[in-house]
Amino acid sequence: MATDRPEIEIRGLHKSFGDNHVLRGIDLEVARGEVVCVIGPSGSGKSTLLRCVNLLEEPSAGRVFVGGTEVTDPDVDIDAVRRRIGMVFQQFNLFPHVDVAGNLTLPQRRVLGTDTARAAAVARENLARVGLADKTDAYPAQLSGGQQQRVAIARALSMGPEVMLFDEPTSALDPELVGEVLSVMRVLAGEGMTMMVVTHEIGFAREVADRVVFMDGGVIVEQGPAARVVGRPQQERTRNFLDRILNPAGPGPDGD
Ligand SMILES: Nc1ncnc2c1ncn2[C@@H]1O[C@H](COP(=O)(O)OP(=O)(O)O)[C@@H](O)[C@H]1O
Ligand SMILES: [Mg+2]
């Protein structure tokens, strides 16, 4: 039995959109309970990589396994696979016309067939986990962006995923709201959730990630412990990227 297999295994993954060869041979494993942060410039293929893990995009070549099940097997029950993978997007994608409780209970009832009382209990539990136990009756538009993103995380957790994928979960937030979302993610990581996180929050990556992966041009340029990849990058492309992201204004008009 392959009990020690990684939770996520990506082997020789390629993805093209027409002539645009976006992923050019990605090999990556994520162990159970591991937190991997993926960083890299815009357009390098980070979102496409995450989306290939839960087959929101169909890989052009290569194989992907989640929890030992090959998701790229043409005969796989893709709905069953997706139930094991929670995904959180930059745009929170909450149902606008449904209150917070409904946002958490509807997918459980529709996708998992959970009964109403049980779905409501799971919703309450997960709203408490993200610090929003008092917002069950609110509508998304009545919440701040940070609160909406925490609801989106609670909604994903309500499906009982084995793996959580985050695609720039704080990029749409006002700066003062970023911290509350990162705090929730930090707690999840501490609880042992397996997580792949695409983020520009280098401080978060440094503190929470077991491993940081730097992507550019559809390949993994460099990966390793956060302190090494962020603190002492070996590759010039990684250094240039980190310079730009850590000093976004660049040199001042006086040249410093
Ligand atoms: N659904 C799609 N159809 C066509 N091209 C796409 C699609 N999704 C992504 N791309 C292209 O793939 C490249 C990588 O995009 P993406 O994975 O979103 O990068 P990142 O998340 O690193 O910014 C870009 O050139 C983008 O235009
Ligand atoms: Mg992206």
CSV table of C-alpha atoms in Angstrom, one decimal, residues 47-240:
chain,number,residue,atom,x,y,z
A,47,SER,CA,-2.6,29.8,-11.5
A,48,THR,CA,-2.5,27.3,-14.3
A,49,LEU,CA,-0.5,25.0,-12.1
A,50,LEU,CA,-3.0,25.1,-9.3
A,51,ARG,CA,-5.9,24.7,-11.8
A,52,CYS,CA,-4.3,21.6,-13.2
A,53,VAL,CA,-4.2,20.0,-9.8
A,54,ASN,CA,-8.0,20.0,-9.5
A,55,LEU,CA,-8.6,19.8,-13.3
A,56,LEU,CA,-10.1,23.2,-13.7
A,57,GLU,CA,-7.6,23.0,-16.6
A,58,GLU,CA,-6.9,19.8,-18.4
A,59,PRO,CA,-3.1,19.2,-18.6
A,60,SER,CA,-1.7,18.8,-22.1
A,61,ALA,CA,0.8,16.2,-20.8
A,62,GLY,CA,2.0,14.7,-17.6
A,63,ARG,CA,0.3,13.2,-14.6
A,64,VAL,CA,-1.2,14.5,-11.4
A,65,PHE,CA,-2.0,12.5,-8.3
A,66,VAL,CA,-3.9,13.7,-5.2
A,67,GLY,CA,-4.0,11.5,-2.2
A,68,GLY,CA,-2.7,8.7,-4.4
A,69,THR,CA,-5.5,8.9,-6.9
A,70,GLU,CA,-4.5,9.9,-10.4
A,71,VAL,CA,-6.7,12.9,-11.3
A,72,THR,CA,-5.4,12.8,-14.9
A,73,ASP,CA,-6.6,9.2,-15.4
A,74,PRO,CA,-9.3,9.6,-18.1
A,75,ASP,CA,-11.6,7.3,-16.1
A,76,VAL,CA,-11.3,9.2,-12.8
A,77,ASP,CA,-14.5,10.4,-11.0
A,78,ILE,CA,-13.5,14.0,-11.2
A,79,ASP,CA,-16.3,15.2,-8.9
A,80,ALA,CA,-15.0,12.8,-6.2
A,81,VAL,CA,-11.5,14.1,-6.7
A,82,ARG,CA,-12.6,17.8,-6.5
A,83,ARG,CA,-14.5,17.1,-3.3
A,84,ARG,CA,-11.1,16.4,-1.7
A,85,ILE,CA,-9.6,19.6,-2.9
A,86,GLY,CA,-10.6,23.0,-1.5
A,87,MET,CA,-9.8,26.1,-3.6
A,88,VAL,CA,-9.8,29.7,-2.6
A,89,PHE,CA,-9.4,32.4,-5.3
A,90,GLN,CA,-8.4,36.0,-5.4
A,91,GLN,CA,-12.0,37.0,-6.1
A,92,PHE,CA,-13.9,35.3,-3.3
A,93,ASN,CA,-16.7,34.0,-5.6
A,94,LEU,CA,-19.4,34.0,-2.8
A,95,PHE,CA,-23.0,33.6,-3.9
A,96,PRO,CA,-24.1,37.3,-3.6
A,97,HIS,CA,-27.8,36.6,-3.0
A,98,VAL,CA,-27.4,34.0,-0.3
A,99,ASP,CA,-26.4,34.8,3.3
A,100,VAL,CA,-23.2,33.5,4.8
A,101,ALA,CA,-24.8,30.4,6.3
A,102,GLY,CA,-26.3,29.6,2.9
A,103,ASN,CA,-23.0,30.1,1.2
A,104,LEU,CA,-21.6,27.3,3.4
A,105,THR,CA,-24.6,25.0,3.5
A,106,LEU,CA,-25.6,25.0,-0.2
A,107,PRO,CA,-22.5,23.3,-1.6
A,108,GLN,CA,-22.5,20.7,1.2
A,109,ARG,CA,-26.1,19.9,0.4
A,110,ARG,CA,-25.8,19.9,-3.4
A,111,VAL,CA,-22.4,18.3,-3.8
A,112,LEU,CA,-22.1,16.1,-0.7
A,113,GLY,CA,-25.8,15.4,-0.1
A,114,THR,CA,-25.4,16.5,3.5
A,115,ASP,CA,-28.7,17.0,5.4
A,116,THR,CA,-29.8,20.5,6.3
A,117,ALA,CA,-29.1,20.2,10.1
A,118,ARG,CA,-25.7,18.6,9.7
A,119,ALA,CA,-24.7,21.2,7.0
A,120,ALA,CA,-25.7,24.0,9.3
A,121,ALA,CA,-23.7,22.5,12.1
A,122,VAL,CA,-20.6,22.2,9.9
A,123,ALA,CA,-21.1,25.7,8.7
A,124,ARG,CA,-21.2,27.1,12.2
A,125,GLU,CA,-18.1,25.1,13.1
A,126,ASN,CA,-16.1,26.5,10.2
A,127,LEU,CA,-17.3,30.0,10.6
A,128,ALA,CA,-16.1,29.9,14.2
A,129,ARG,CA,-12.7,28.6,12.8
A,130,VAL,CA,-12.3,31.7,10.7
A,131,GLY,CA,-13.6,34.0,13.5
A,132,LEU,CA,-16.9,34.8,11.9
A,133,ALA,CA,-19.4,32.9,14.1
A,134,ASP,CA,-21.4,36.1,14.5
A,135,LYS,CA,-21.9,36.6,10.7
A,136,THR,CA,-24.1,33.7,9.7
A,137,ASP,CA,-27.0,35.9,8.7
A,138,ALA,CA,-25.0,38.6,6.9
A,139,TYR,CA,-24.9,38.9,3.1
A,140,PRO,CA,-21.6,39.0,1.4
A,141,ALA,CA,-22.0,42.7,0.4
A,142,GLN,CA,-22.3,43.6,4.1
A,143,LEU,CA,-18.9,42.2,4.8
A,144,SER,CA,-15.4,43.6,4.3
A,145,GLY,CA,-13.2,42.0,1.7
A,146,GLY,CA,-11.2,40.3,4.4
A,147,GLN,CA,-14.4,38.9,6.0
A,148,GLN,CA,-15.6,37.7,2.6
A,149,GLN,CA,-12.4,35.9,2.0
A,150,ARG,CA,-12.6,34.2,5.4
A,151,VAL,CA,-16.1,33.1,4.5
A,152,ALA,CA,-14.7,31.7,1.3
A,153,ILE,CA,-12.1,29.8,3.2
A,154,ALA,CA,-14.8,28.5,5.7
A,155,ARG,CA,-16.9,27.4,2.7
A,156,ALA,CA,-14.0,25.4,1.3
A,157,LEU,CA,-13.3,23.9,4.7
A,158,SER,CA,-17.0,22.9,5.1
A,159,MET,CA,-16.5,20.4,2.3
A,160,GLY,CA,-13.9,18.5,4.4
A,161,PRO,CA,-11.0,18.8,1.9
A,162,GLU,CA,-7.7,16.9,2.3
A,163,VAL,CA,-5.9,19.6,0.4
A,164,MET,CA,-6.4,23.4,0.1
A,165,LEU,CA,-5.2,25.4,-2.9
A,166,PHE,CA,-5.0,29.2,-2.5
A,167,ASP,CA,-4.6,31.4,-5.6
A,168,GLU,CA,-3.4,34.8,-4.4
A,169,PRO,CA,-6.0,34.9,-1.7
A,170,THR,CA,-5.0,38.3,-0.4
A,171,SER,CA,-4.3,40.1,-3.7
A,172,ALA,CA,-7.7,41.7,-4.0
A,173,LEU,CA,-7.7,43.0,-0.4
A,174,ASP,CA,-7.0,46.4,1.0
A,175,PRO,CA,-3.7,46.2,2.8
A,176,GLU,CA,-5.2,46.5,6.3
A,177,LEU,CA,-7.4,43.4,5.6
A,178,VAL,CA,-4.6,41.1,4.5
A,179,GLY,CA,-3.5,40.2,8.0
A,180,GLU,CA,-6.8,38.6,9.1
A,181,VAL,CA,-6.8,36.3,6.1
A,182,LEU,CA,-3.2,35.3,6.5
A,183,SER,CA,-3.9,34.6,10.2
A,184,VAL,CA,-6.6,32.1,9.3
A,185,MET,CA,-4.3,30.5,6.8
A,186,ARG,CA,-1.5,30.3,9.4
A,187,VAL,CA,-3.9,28.5,11.8
A,188,LEU,CA,-4.9,26.0,9.1
A,189,ALA,CA,-1.2,25.3,8.4
A,190,GLY,CA,-0.6,24.8,12.1
A,191,GLU,CA,-3.5,22.3,12.2
A,192,GLY,CA,-1.7,20.2,9.6
A,193,MET,CA,-3.6,21.0,6.5
A,194,THR,CA,-1.8,20.3,3.2
A,195,MET,CA,-1.7,23.6,1.4
A,196,MET,CA,-0.4,25.0,-1.9
A,197,VAL,CA,-0.5,28.8,-1.7
A,198,VAL,CA,0.3,31.1,-4.7
A,199,THR,CA,1.1,34.4,-3.0
A,200,HIS,CA,3.1,37.6,-3.2
A,201,GLU,CA,3.2,37.8,0.6
A,202,ILE,CA,6.8,37.0,1.0
A,203,GLY,CA,6.7,37.5,4.7
A,204,PHE,CA,4.0,34.9,5.0
A,205,ALA,CA,5.9,32.5,2.8
A,206,ARG,CA,9.0,32.9,4.9
A,207,GLU,CA,7.1,32.4,8.1
A,208,VAL,CA,4.6,29.7,7.3
A,209,ALA,CA,5.8,27.7,4.2
A,210,ASP,CA,7.7,24.5,4.7
A,211,ARG,CA,9.0,25.1,1.2
A,212,VAL,CA,8.9,27.9,-1.3
A,213,VAL,CA,8.8,27.2,-5.1
A,214,PHE,CA,9.9,30.0,-7.5
A,215,MET,CA,8.4,29.7,-10.9
A,216,ASP,CA,9.2,31.7,-14.0
A,217,GLY,CA,8.3,31.0,-17.7
A,218,GLY,CA,6.4,27.8,-16.9
A,219,VAL,CA,9.2,26.0,-15.1
A,220,ILE,CA,10.3,25.7,-11.5
A,221,VAL,CA,13.5,27.8,-11.3
A,222,GLU,CA,14.3,27.2,-7.7
A,223,GLN,CA,12.7,25.6,-4.6
A,224,GLY,CA,13.7,24.8,-1.1
A,225,PRO,CA,13.2,25.9,2.5
A,226,ALA,CA,11.7,29.4,2.7
A,227,ALA,CA,14.7,30.8,4.6
A,228,ARG,CA,16.9,29.7,1.7
A,229,VAL,CA,14.8,30.6,-1.3
A,230,VAL,CA,13.7,33.9,0.1
A,231,GLY,CA,16.7,34.7,2.2
A,232,ARG,CA,19.6,33.4,0.1
A,233,PRO,CA,18.2,32.7,-3.4
A,234,GLN,CA,20.7,30.9,-5.6
A,235,GLN,CA,19.3,31.9,-9.0
A,236,GLU,CA,19.6,35.3,-10.5
A,237,ARG,CA,15.9,35.2,-11.8
A,238,THR,CA,14.8,34.5,-8.2
A,239,ARG,CA,16.9,37.4,-6.8
A,240,ASN,CA,15.6,39.8,-9.4
